[in-house]
CSV table of C-alpha atoms in Angstrom, one decimal:
chain,number,residue,atom,x,y,z
A,13,MET,CA,0.1,0.0,0.0
A,14,MET,CA,0.9,3.4,-0.8
A,15,THR,CA,0.6,4.5,3.0
A,16,ASP,CA,3.0,1.5,4.0
A,17,ARG,CA,5.5,2.5,1.3
A,18,ILE,CA,6.0,6.2,2.1
A,19,PHE,CA,7.3,5.1,5.7
A,20,GLN,CA,10.5,3.5,3.6
A,21,THR,CA,11.5,6.6,1.9
A,22,SER,CA,14.6,8.6,2.3
A,23,ALA,CA,12.9,11.5,4.0
A,24,TYR,CA,11.1,9.5,6.3
A,25,LYS,CA,13.8,7.2,7.4
A,26,ARG,CA,16.2,10.3,7.8
A,27,SER,CA,13.9,12.1,10.2
A,28,ARG,CA,13.2,8.9,12.4
A,29,ARG,CA,17.1,8.6,12.9
A,30,ALA,CA,17.5,12.3,13.7
A,31,TYR,CA,14.3,12.1,16.1
A,32,ILE,CA,16.1,9.2,17.4
A,33,LEU,CA,19.5,10.9,18.1
A,34,GLU,CA,17.3,14.2,19.2
A,35,CYS,CA,16.2,12.0,22.0
A,36,ALA,CA,19.2,10.8,23.2
A,37,PHE,CA,20.7,14.4,23.3
A,38,GLU,CA,17.5,15.5,25.4
A,39,TYR,CA,18.0,12.5,27.7
A,40,PHE,CA,21.8,13.8,28.5
A,41,ILE,CA,20.4,17.1,29.6
A,42,ALA,CA,18.0,15.2,31.5
A,43,LEU,CA,20.7,13.2,33.3
A,44,MET,CA,22.5,16.6,34.2
A,45,VAL,CA,19.6,17.8,35.8
A,46,ALA,CA,18.6,14.7,38.0
A,47,ASP,CA,19.6,12.5,40.9
A,48,ALA,CA,23.0,12.9,41.9
A,49,PHE,CA,24.2,15.5,39.7
A,50,LEU,CA,21.5,17.8,40.6
A,51,ALA,CA,21.7,16.9,44.4
A,52,THR,CA,25.4,17.7,44.7
A,53,LEU,CA,24.7,21.0,43.0
A,54,LEU,CA,21.9,21.8,45.3
A,55,THR,CA,23.8,20.7,48.4
A,56,GLU,CA,26.7,22.9,47.6
A,57,MET,CA,24.3,25.6,47.3
A,58,GLY,CA,23.2,25.0,50.9
A,59,LEU,CA,19.5,23.4,50.1
A,60,ASN,CA,18.5,20.9,52.7
A,61,ASP,CA,17.5,17.2,51.9
A,62,ALA,CA,13.7,18.0,52.0
A,63,MET,CA,14.2,21.2,49.5
A,64,ILE,CA,16.1,19.4,47.3
A,65,GLY,CA,13.7,16.5,47.2
A,66,VAL,CA,10.9,19.0,46.3
A,67,ILE,CA,13.1,20.6,43.5
A,68,SER,CA,14.0,17.4,42.1
A,69,SER,CA,10.3,16.7,41.7
A,70,LEU,CA,9.6,19.9,39.9
A,71,ILE,CA,9.4,18.2,36.8
A,72,SER,CA,6.0,16.6,37.7
A,73,LEU,CA,4.6,19.9,38.2
A,74,ALA,CA,6.3,21.4,35.3
A,75,PHE,CA,4.1,19.0,33.2
A,76,LEU,CA,1.3,21.8,33.6
A,77,PHE,CA,2.9,23.8,31.1
A,78,GLN,CA,1.9,21.6,28.5
A,79,LEU,CA,-1.6,22.8,29.0
A,80,PHE,CA,-0.3,26.0,27.0
A,81,SER,CA,0.4,23.8,23.6
A,82,ILE,CA,-3.4,23.2,23.7
A,83,PHE,CA,-3.6,27.1,22.6
A,84,VAL,CA,-0.4,27.2,20.7
A,85,VAL,CA,-1.0,24.0,18.6
A,86,PRO,CA,-3.8,25.4,16.4
A,87,HIS,CA,-2.0,28.2,15.4
A,88,ILE,CA,1.5,26.2,14.0
A,89,ARG,CA,1.9,26.4,10.4
A,90,ASN,CA,5.8,25.8,10.7
A,91,VAL,CA,6.6,23.1,13.1
A,92,LYS,CA,10.5,23.5,12.9
A,93,LEU,CA,10.0,27.3,13.0
A,94,VAL,CA,8.0,27.0,16.4
A,95,ALA,CA,9.4,24.0,18.3
A,96,ILE,CA,13.2,24.5,17.7
A,97,PRO,CA,13.9,27.8,19.0
A,98,ILE,CA,11.5,27.2,22.2
A,99,HIS,CA,13.4,23.8,22.8
A,100,CYS,CA,16.9,25.0,22.5
A,101,VAL,CA,16.4,28.0,24.6
A,102,SER,CA,14.8,25.8,27.3
A,103,GLN,CA,17.8,23.7,27.1
A,104,MET,CA,20.2,26.7,28.0
A,105,PHE,CA,18.2,27.5,31.1
A,106,PHE,CA,19.2,23.8,32.5
A,107,LEU,CA,23.0,25.1,31.8
A,108,VAL,CA,22.4,28.3,33.5
A,109,LEU,CA,21.9,26.0,36.8
A,110,TYR,CA,25.4,25.0,36.8
A,111,LEU,CA,26.8,28.7,36.5
A,112,LEU,CA,24.7,29.8,39.8
A,113,PRO,CA,27.6,28.7,41.9
A,114,PHE,CA,29.9,31.4,40.6
A,115,PHE,CA,27.7,33.8,41.7
A,116,HIS,CA,27.4,35.1,45.3
A,117,ILE,CA,24.0,34.6,45.5
A,118,PRO,CA,22.3,35.2,49.2
A,119,GLN,CA,21.0,32.2,50.8
A,120,PRO,CA,17.0,33.6,50.9
A,121,PHE,CA,17.3,34.1,47.0
A,122,ARG,CA,19.1,30.7,45.9
A,123,VAL,CA,15.9,28.5,46.0
A,124,VAL,CA,13.7,31.4,44.3
A,125,ILE,CA,16.6,31.6,41.4
A,126,VAL,CA,17.1,27.7,41.0
A,127,VAL,CA,13.3,27.3,41.0
A,128,GLY,CA,12.8,30.3,38.4
A,129,CYS,CA,15.5,28.8,36.1
A,130,LEU,CA,14.1,25.3,36.2
A,131,MET,CA,10.5,26.8,35.7
A,132,ILE,CA,11.5,28.7,32.8
A,133,ALA,CA,13.6,25.8,31.1
A,134,TYR,CA,10.6,23.5,31.8
A,135,PHE,CA,8.0,25.8,30.5
A,136,GLY,CA,9.9,26.2,27.0
A,137,ASN,CA,10.6,22.3,27.2
A,138,TYR,CA,7.2,21.1,27.8
A,139,LEU,CA,5.5,23.7,26.0
A,140,VAL,CA,6.9,22.1,22.5
A,141,THR,CA,7.3,18.5,24.2
A,142,SER,CA,4.2,17.1,22.6
A,143,VAL,CA,4.6,18.8,19.4
A,144,ILE,CA,7.9,17.4,19.0
A,145,PHE,CA,6.8,14.1,19.9
A,146,ASN,CA,3.7,13.8,17.4
A,147,TRP,CA,6.1,15.7,14.8
A,148,GLY,CA,8.9,12.6,15.2
A,149,ASN,CA,5.9,10.1,15.2
A,150,ALA,CA,4.3,11.3,12.2
A,151,TYR,CA,7.3,9.5,10.5
A,152,VAL,CA,6.8,6.0,12.1
A,153,ASP,CA,4.4,3.4,10.9
A,154,PRO,CA,1.4,3.2,13.8
A,155,ASN,CA,1.6,-0.6,13.7
A,156,GLY,CA,5.1,-0.6,15.2
A,157,ARG,CA,5.2,2.5,17.4
A,158,ALA,CA,5.9,0.8,20.6
A,159,ASN,CA,8.9,-0.9,18.6
A,160,PHE,CA,10.4,2.1,17.3
A,161,ALA,CA,10.0,3.6,21.0
A,162,ALA,CA,12.0,1.0,22.2
A,163,THR,CA,14.7,1.4,19.4
A,164,LYS,CA,14.6,4.9,20.3
A,165,GLU,CA,14.9,4.2,24.5
A,166,ILE,CA,17.4,1.6,23.7
A,167,VAL,CA,19.7,4.3,21.9
A,168,SER,CA,19.1,7.0,24.9
A,169,LEU,CA,19.7,4.5,27.5
A,170,LEU,CA,23.2,2.8,26.1
A,171,SER,CA,24.7,6.1,24.8
A,172,GLY,CA,23.6,7.8,28.4
A,173,VAL,CA,25.2,4.8,30.1
A,174,VAL,CA,28.5,6.2,28.3
A,175,PHE,CA,27.8,9.3,29.0
A,176,SER,CA,26.6,9.4,32.8
A,177,LEU,CA,29.7,7.1,34.0
A,178,ALA,CA,32.0,9.6,32.0
A,179,MET,CA,30.5,12.7,33.5
A,180,GLY,CA,30.2,10.7,37.3
A,181,LYS,CA,33.6,9.9,37.2
A,182,ALA,CA,34.7,13.5,35.9
A,183,ILE,CA,32.9,15.1,38.9
A,184,ASP,CA,34.1,12.9,41.6
A,185,ARG,CA,37.9,13.8,39.9
A,186,PHE,CA,37.0,17.3,40.6
A,187,ILE,CA,35.3,16.9,44.2
A,188,GLU,CA,38.6,14.9,45.1
A,189,ALA,CA,40.7,17.7,43.7
A,190,GLY,CA,38.5,20.2,45.8
A,191,ASN,CA,37.4,22.1,43.0
A,192,ILE,CA,34.0,21.6,42.6
A,193,GLU,CA,33.3,24.7,41.1
A,194,GLY,CA,35.5,23.5,38.2
A,195,GLY,CA,33.2,20.4,37.9
A,196,PHE,CA,30.2,22.8,37.6
A,197,LEU,CA,31.5,24.5,34.8
A,198,PHE,CA,32.8,21.4,33.0
A,199,ILE,CA,29.1,20.1,33.2
A,200,ALA,CA,27.8,23.6,31.6
A,201,VAL,CA,30.3,23.5,28.7
A,202,THR,CA,29.3,19.7,28.0
A,203,MET,CA,25.6,20.9,28.2
A,204,LEU,CA,26.2,23.4,25.4
A,205,ILE,CA,28.1,21.0,23.3
A,206,ILE,CA,24.9,18.7,23.5
A,207,THR,CA,22.5,21.5,23.0
A,208,VAL,CA,24.1,22.3,19.6
A,209,GLY,CA,23.6,18.4,18.6
A,210,ASP,CA,20.0,18.4,19.9
A,211,PHE,CA,19.5,21.6,17.4
A,212,VAL,CA,21.2,19.7,14.4
A,213,CYS,CA,19.2,16.6,14.9
A,214,LEU,CA,15.9,18.7,14.9
A,215,MET,CA,17.0,20.6,11.7
A,216,PHE,CA,17.7,17.3,9.7
A,217,MET,CA,14.0,16.1,10.3
A,218,LYS,CA,11.5,16.5,7.4
A,219,ASN,CA,9.4,19.7,8.3
A,220,GLN,CA,5.6,19.8,8.9
A,221,ARG,CA,3.8,22.6,7.0
A,222,THR,CA,0.3,23.2,7.2
A,223,GLU,CA,-1.9,25.8,5.3
A,224,LYS,CA,-4.9,27.1,6.9
A,225,LYS,CA,-7.7,27.0,4.5
A,226,LYS,CA,-10.2,30.4,4.5
A,227,GLU,CA,-13.2,28.4,5.4
A,228,GLU,CA,-11.3,26.5,8.0
A,229,LYS,CA,-12.0,27.3,11.6
A,230,THR,CA,-10.0,26.6,14.6
A,231,GLU,CA,-11.8,24.4,17.1
A,232,PRO,CA,-12.8,26.4,20.3
A,233,PHE,CA,-10.7,25.2,23.4
A,234,LEU,CA,-13.4,24.3,25.2
A,235,GLN,CA,-14.8,22.1,22.8
A,236,VAL,CA,-11.8,20.1,22.7
A,237,VAL,CA,-12.0,19.9,26.4
A,238,ARG,CA,-15.5,18.8,26.1
A,239,VAL,CA,-14.9,15.9,23.2
A,240,LEU,CA,-12.1,14.7,25.5
A,241,PHE,CA,-13.6,14.6,28.6
A,242,SER,CA,-16.3,13.0,27.3
A,243,ASN,CA,-14.6,10.2,26.3
A,244,LYS,CA,-14.2,7.5,29.2
A,245,SER,CA,-11.1,5.9,27.9
A,246,PHE,CA,-9.4,8.7,27.9
A,247,LEU,CA,-10.6,9.6,31.5
A,248,CYS,CA,-9.3,6.3,32.3
A,249,ALA,CA,-6.1,6.7,30.7
A,250,VAL,CA,-5.3,10.0,32.7
A,251,ALA,CA,-6.3,7.9,35.9
A,252,VAL,CA,-3.3,5.5,35.1
A,253,HIS,CA,-0.9,8.2,34.4
A,254,VAL,CA,-2.0,9.8,37.7
A,255,ILE,CA,-1.7,6.7,39.8
A,256,TRP,CA,2.3,5.9,38.2
A,257,SER,CA,3.1,9.8,38.5
A,258,VAL,CA,2.0,9.6,42.3
A,259,SER,CA,3.9,6.4,43.1
A,260,VAL,CA,7.1,7.7,41.4
A,261,TYR,CA,7.2,11.2,42.8
A,262,MET,CA,6.5,9.9,46.3
A,263,THR,CA,9.7,8.5,46.3
A,264,ALA,CA,11.9,9.4,43.5
A,265,GLY,CA,12.9,12.8,44.0
A,266,PHE,CA,14.4,12.1,47.7
A,267,MET,CA,16.5,9.0,46.3
A,268,GLY,CA,19.5,11.1,45.3
A,269,THR,CA,20.3,12.4,48.7
A,270,TYR,CA,19.5,9.2,50.4
A,271,LYS,CA,22.1,7.7,48.1
A,272,THR,CA,24.7,10.3,48.5
A,273,LYS,CA,24.3,10.9,52.5
A,274,GLU,CA,22.6,8.2,54.5
A,275,LEU,CA,24.2,5.3,52.2
A,276,LEU,CA,27.5,7.3,51.7
A,277,LEU,CA,27.8,6.6,47.8
A,278,SER,CA,30.1,8.5,45.6
A,279,VAL,CA,28.6,10.2,42.7
A,280,GLY,CA,30.3,7.9,40.5
A,281,THR,CA,29.0,4.8,42.3
A,282,VAL,CA,25.6,6.2,42.0
A,283,GLN,CA,26.2,6.6,38.1
A,284,ILE,CA,27.7,3.0,37.9
A,285,ILE,CA,24.4,1.8,39.8
A,286,ASN,CA,22.1,3.9,37.4
A,287,ILE,CA,24.2,2.7,34.5
A,288,ALA,CA,23.2,-1.2,35.5
A,289,GLY,CA,19.8,-0.2,35.8
A,290,CYS,CA,19.8,1.4,32.3
A,291,LEU,CA,21.6,-1.6,30.5
A,292,LEU,CA,18.8,-3.8,32.0
A,293,ARG,CA,16.1,-1.6,31.0
A,294,ALA,CA,17.9,-1.4,27.5
A,295,GLY,CA,17.7,-5.3,27.2
A,296,PHE,CA,14.1,-5.6,28.2
A,297,SER,CA,12.7,-2.8,26.3
A,298,LYS,CA,12.5,-4.6,23.1
A,299,PRO,CA,10.6,-8.0,24.5
A,300,ILE,CA,8.3,-5.7,26.3
A,301,ALA,CA,7.5,-3.4,23.3
A,302,ARG,CA,7.1,-6.6,21.4
A,303,TYR,CA,4.6,-7.7,23.9
A,304,SER,CA,2.7,-4.2,23.9
A,305,ASP,CA,2.6,-3.8,20.3
A,306,LYS,CA,1.1,-7.6,20.4
A,307,ARG,CA,-1.4,-7.3,23.4
A,308,SER,CA,-2.3,-3.8,24.0
A,309,TYR,CA,-0.2,-0.7,25.7
A,310,ALA,CA,-2.4,-1.1,29.0
A,311,LYS,CA,-1.0,-4.6,29.3
A,312,GLY,CA,2.6,-3.3,28.8
A,313,ILE,CA,2.1,-0.8,31.7
A,314,ARG,CA,0.7,-3.2,34.1
A,315,LEU,CA,3.5,-5.4,33.7
A,316,GLY,CA,5.7,-2.1,34.3
A,317,MET,CA,4.0,-1.9,37.2
A,318,ILE,CA,4.4,-5.3,38.5
A,319,ILE,CA,8.1,-5.0,38.2
A,320,ALA,CA,7.8,-1.6,40.1
A,321,ALA,CA,6.2,-3.2,42.8
A,322,CYS,CA,8.8,-5.6,43.4
A,323,GLY,CA,11.6,-2.5,43.4
A,324,TYR,CA,9.7,-0.6,46.0
A,325,LEU,CA,9.3,-3.6,48.1
A,326,ILE,CA,13.1,-4.3,48.3
A,327,ASN,CA,13.6,-0.5,48.8
A,328,ILE,CA,11.5,-0.9,52.0
A,329,PHE,CA,14.4,-2.8,53.5
A,330,THR,CA,17.6,-0.5,52.0
A,331,THR,CA,19.5,0.7,55.2
A,332,PRO,CA,23.3,1.9,55.6
A,333,SER,CA,24.1,-1.7,56.6
A,334,LEU,CA,22.1,-3.1,53.7
A,335,TRP,CA,23.1,-0.5,51.2
A,336,TRP,CA,23.4,-2.7,48.3
A,337,LEU,CA,19.7,-3.2,48.2
A,338,VAL,CA,19.5,-0.3,46.4
A,339,ILE,CA,21.1,-1.4,43.5
A,340,LEU,CA,18.4,-3.9,43.4
A,341,TYR,CA,15.9,-1.4,43.8
A,342,THR,CA,17.5,1.1,41.0
A,343,VAL,CA,17.7,-1.8,38.4
A,344,ILE,CA,14.2,-3.0,39.1
A,345,TYR,CA,12.7,0.3,38.8
A,346,ASN,CA,14.4,1.0,35.9
A,347,VAL,CA,13.3,-2.1,34.0
A,348,SER,CA,9.6,-1.3,35.1
A,349,CYS,CA,10.0,2.1,33.1
A,350,ALA,CA,10.5,-0.1,29.7
A,351,GLY,CA,6.8,-1.0,30.5
A,352,THR,CA,5.6,2.5,31.6
A,353,SER,CA,7.5,5.1,30.0
A,354,GLN,CA,6.6,4.8,26.4
A,355,ASN,CA,3.2,3.1,26.9
A,356,LEU,CA,2.0,5.6,28.9
A,357,ILE,CA,2.4,8.2,25.9
A,358,ASN,CA,1.6,5.6,23.4
A,359,LEU,CA,-1.9,4.9,25.2
A,360,THR,CA,-3.4,8.2,24.2
A,361,TYR,CA,-3.0,6.8,20.7
A,362,SER,CA,-5.2,4.0,21.5
A,363,TYR,CA,-8.4,6.1,22.9
A,364,VAL,CA,-8.1,9.4,21.1
A,365,ASP,CA,-8.4,11.0,17.8
A,366,ARG,CA,-5.1,11.8,15.9
A,367,ARG,CA,-6.1,15.5,15.7
A,368,TYR,CA,-6.3,15.8,19.6
A,369,PHE,CA,-3.4,13.8,20.2
A,370,VAL,CA,-1.3,16.9,21.3
A,371,GLN,CA,-4.1,18.4,23.4
A,372,ALA,CA,-5.0,15.0,25.0
A,373,SER,CA,-1.4,14.3,26.0
A,374,ALA,CA,-1.1,17.8,27.3
A,375,ILE,CA,-4.2,17.5,29.6
A,376,LYS,CA,-3.2,14.0,30.7
A,377,PHE,CA,0.8,15.1,31.5
A,378,SER,CA,-0.3,18.1,33.1
A,379,ILE,CA,-3.1,16.8,35.5
A,380,SER,CA,-0.6,13.6,36.2
A,381,GLY,CA,2.2,16.1,36.6
A,382,LEU,CA,0.2,18.0,39.1
A,383,CYS,CA,-0.6,15.2,41.3
A,384,GLY,CA,3.0,14.2,41.2
A,385,PHE,CA,4.0,17.2,42.5
A,386,GLY,CA,1.4,17.0,45.1
A,387,ALA,CA,2.9,13.6,46.1
A,388,SER,CA,6.3,14.9,46.4
A,389,MET,CA,5.2,17.7,48.6
A,390,LEU,CA,3.5,14.9,51.0
A,391,GLY,CA,6.5,13.1,50.8
A,392,SER,CA,8.7,16.3,51.6
A,393,ALA,CA,6.6,16.6,54.8
A,394,ILE,CA,6.7,12.9,55.9
A,395,LEU,CA,10.4,13.1,55.4
A,396,ASN,CA,11.2,16.2,57.5
A,397,LYS,CA,8.8,14.6,60.0
A,398,ILE,CA,10.6,11.5,60.1
A,399,GLN,CA,14.3,13.3,60.2
A,400,GLU,CA,13.0,15.6,63.2
A,401,ASN,CA,12.2,12.4,65.0
A,402,GLY,CA,15.6,11.4,64.9
A,403,ASN,CA,14.8,8.7,61.6
A,404,THR,CA,12.4,7.0,64.1
A,405,VAL,CA,8.4,6.1,63.5
A,406,PHE,CA,6.7,4.8,66.4
A,407,GLY,CA,9.9,4.0,68.3
A,408,MET,CA,11.5,2.3,65.3
A,409,ALA,CA,14.5,3.2,63.5
A,410,VAL,CA,13.6,3.8,60.0
A,411,TYR,CA,14.7,6.4,57.4
A,412,GLY,CA,12.1,8.4,55.6
A,413,GLN,CA,12.7,7.2,52.2
A,414,GLN,CA,11.8,3.6,53.6
A,415,VAL,CA,8.4,4.7,54.8
A,416,LEU,CA,8.1,6.6,51.1
A,417,SER,CA,8.8,3.2,49.2
A,418,ALA,CA,6.3,1.5,51.4
A,419,ILE,CA,3.6,4.1,50.3
A,420,SER,CA,4.6,3.9,47.0
A,421,LEU,CA,4.1,0.3,46.9
A,422,ALA,CA,0.5,0.7,48.1
A,423,ILE,CA,-0.1,3.1,45.3
A,424,VAL,CA,1.7,1.0,42.2
A,425,LEU,CA,-0.5,-1.7,43.6
A,426,LEU,CA,-3.7,0.1,43.1
A,427,GLY,CA,-2.6,1.1,39.8
A,428,ILE,CA,-2.1,-2.9,38.8
A,429,LEU,CA,-5.9,-3.3,39.9
A,430,PHE,CA,-7.1,-0.6,37.8
A,431,VAL,CA,-5.3,-1.6,34.9
A,432,THR,CA,-6.6,-5.1,35.2
A,433,LEU,CA,-10.3,-4.1,36.3
A,434,VAL,CA,-11.2,-1.1,34.3
A,435,MET,CA,-8.3,0.1,31.6
A,436,GLU,CA,-8.0,-3.4,29.7
A,437,LYS,CA,-11.4,-3.4,29.2
A,438,GLN,CA,-11.6,0.1,27.2
A,439,LYS,CA,-12.4,-0.3,23.7
A,440,ILE,CA,-9.1,0.9,21.3
A,441,ILE,CA,-9.8,2.8,18.3
A,442,ALA,CA,-8.3,2.1,15.2
A,443,LYS,CA,-4.5,3.0,14.8
């Protein structure tokens, strides 16, 4: 068929390859503003554990910025002209974070400036995230979306392994030499080079242009919202994403400081553990993708949640004397993301008309992100309370991250039940 052959044209193949590389570069930037790297930067700036956990979880709140894409998308006639400048400028604000230690910022303003840079960066990033995702996937055969997503993920993960290992070792060297500010400058320069690579990849992708016909009217925002919220299957997809986000952000943002402080692991060691997790995730991505393409995205998500539940169960018992359990938790959690990460995005294709994909994704990510941030705030309060009590709960010696893992376990078990009893029973629309 003509529609099948078009995916084999040189322009479509080039666009897919460029999109895969662009996602890898974007992943490198994400690695630099997460986990031990961000925790090291914020600790050096004098922020406490609870605040670092909340800031690390700002990504969940930043998903709200995707709502603005609902107003932008109907007016986009040239995807490159809109998406590329916004995306690249947002990446530059992530870079600015690592230049802040070179300025003598009064303590009361440090949190404000850090949060401000993150919010501006995330605003630009998520304003066009759904646009770039829809643009990149326009050149992918609908019958192989999960498989393509797995390929894209494997490239990002494996290249990210090399990148994070090199960066972790480099930062450890700077710390050992008593020159941590030199390490921050090294990260900033590296992020600048990555941003240039990201830009080049986006430029190599086939552009999408649309001309608005005179008689064509832009569908009102409220009309789009009514269509989506009258779709029961879409609401179920939102619920699944909310449950997953709450389970993740209840714990994830507080693990960076737990690894480097309570468990006394170096940044390099943390990156080696993360690398092990990434390698296993890459190994499981293709099998889980084939399972998801064959069965359904919902079944792929359920499989990921089951794996995540095992990880949270193990993390409940992670203490300084049993520090090695964090290795099991990290690799198991990473493998679970092979089932949840891309499938949560692709799930929208199953239940929403293609012309509403960007708007539906924006709404779904915004709601789940808001709930995820709420979970991180609650997690911060719980962690603070436990630390104020000398790491005890009801007279028992326990660390806050252990309690947060128990809560995440309960939430993800609820998610497994919801997917099994509700989500899998929804009718899938044609691809």
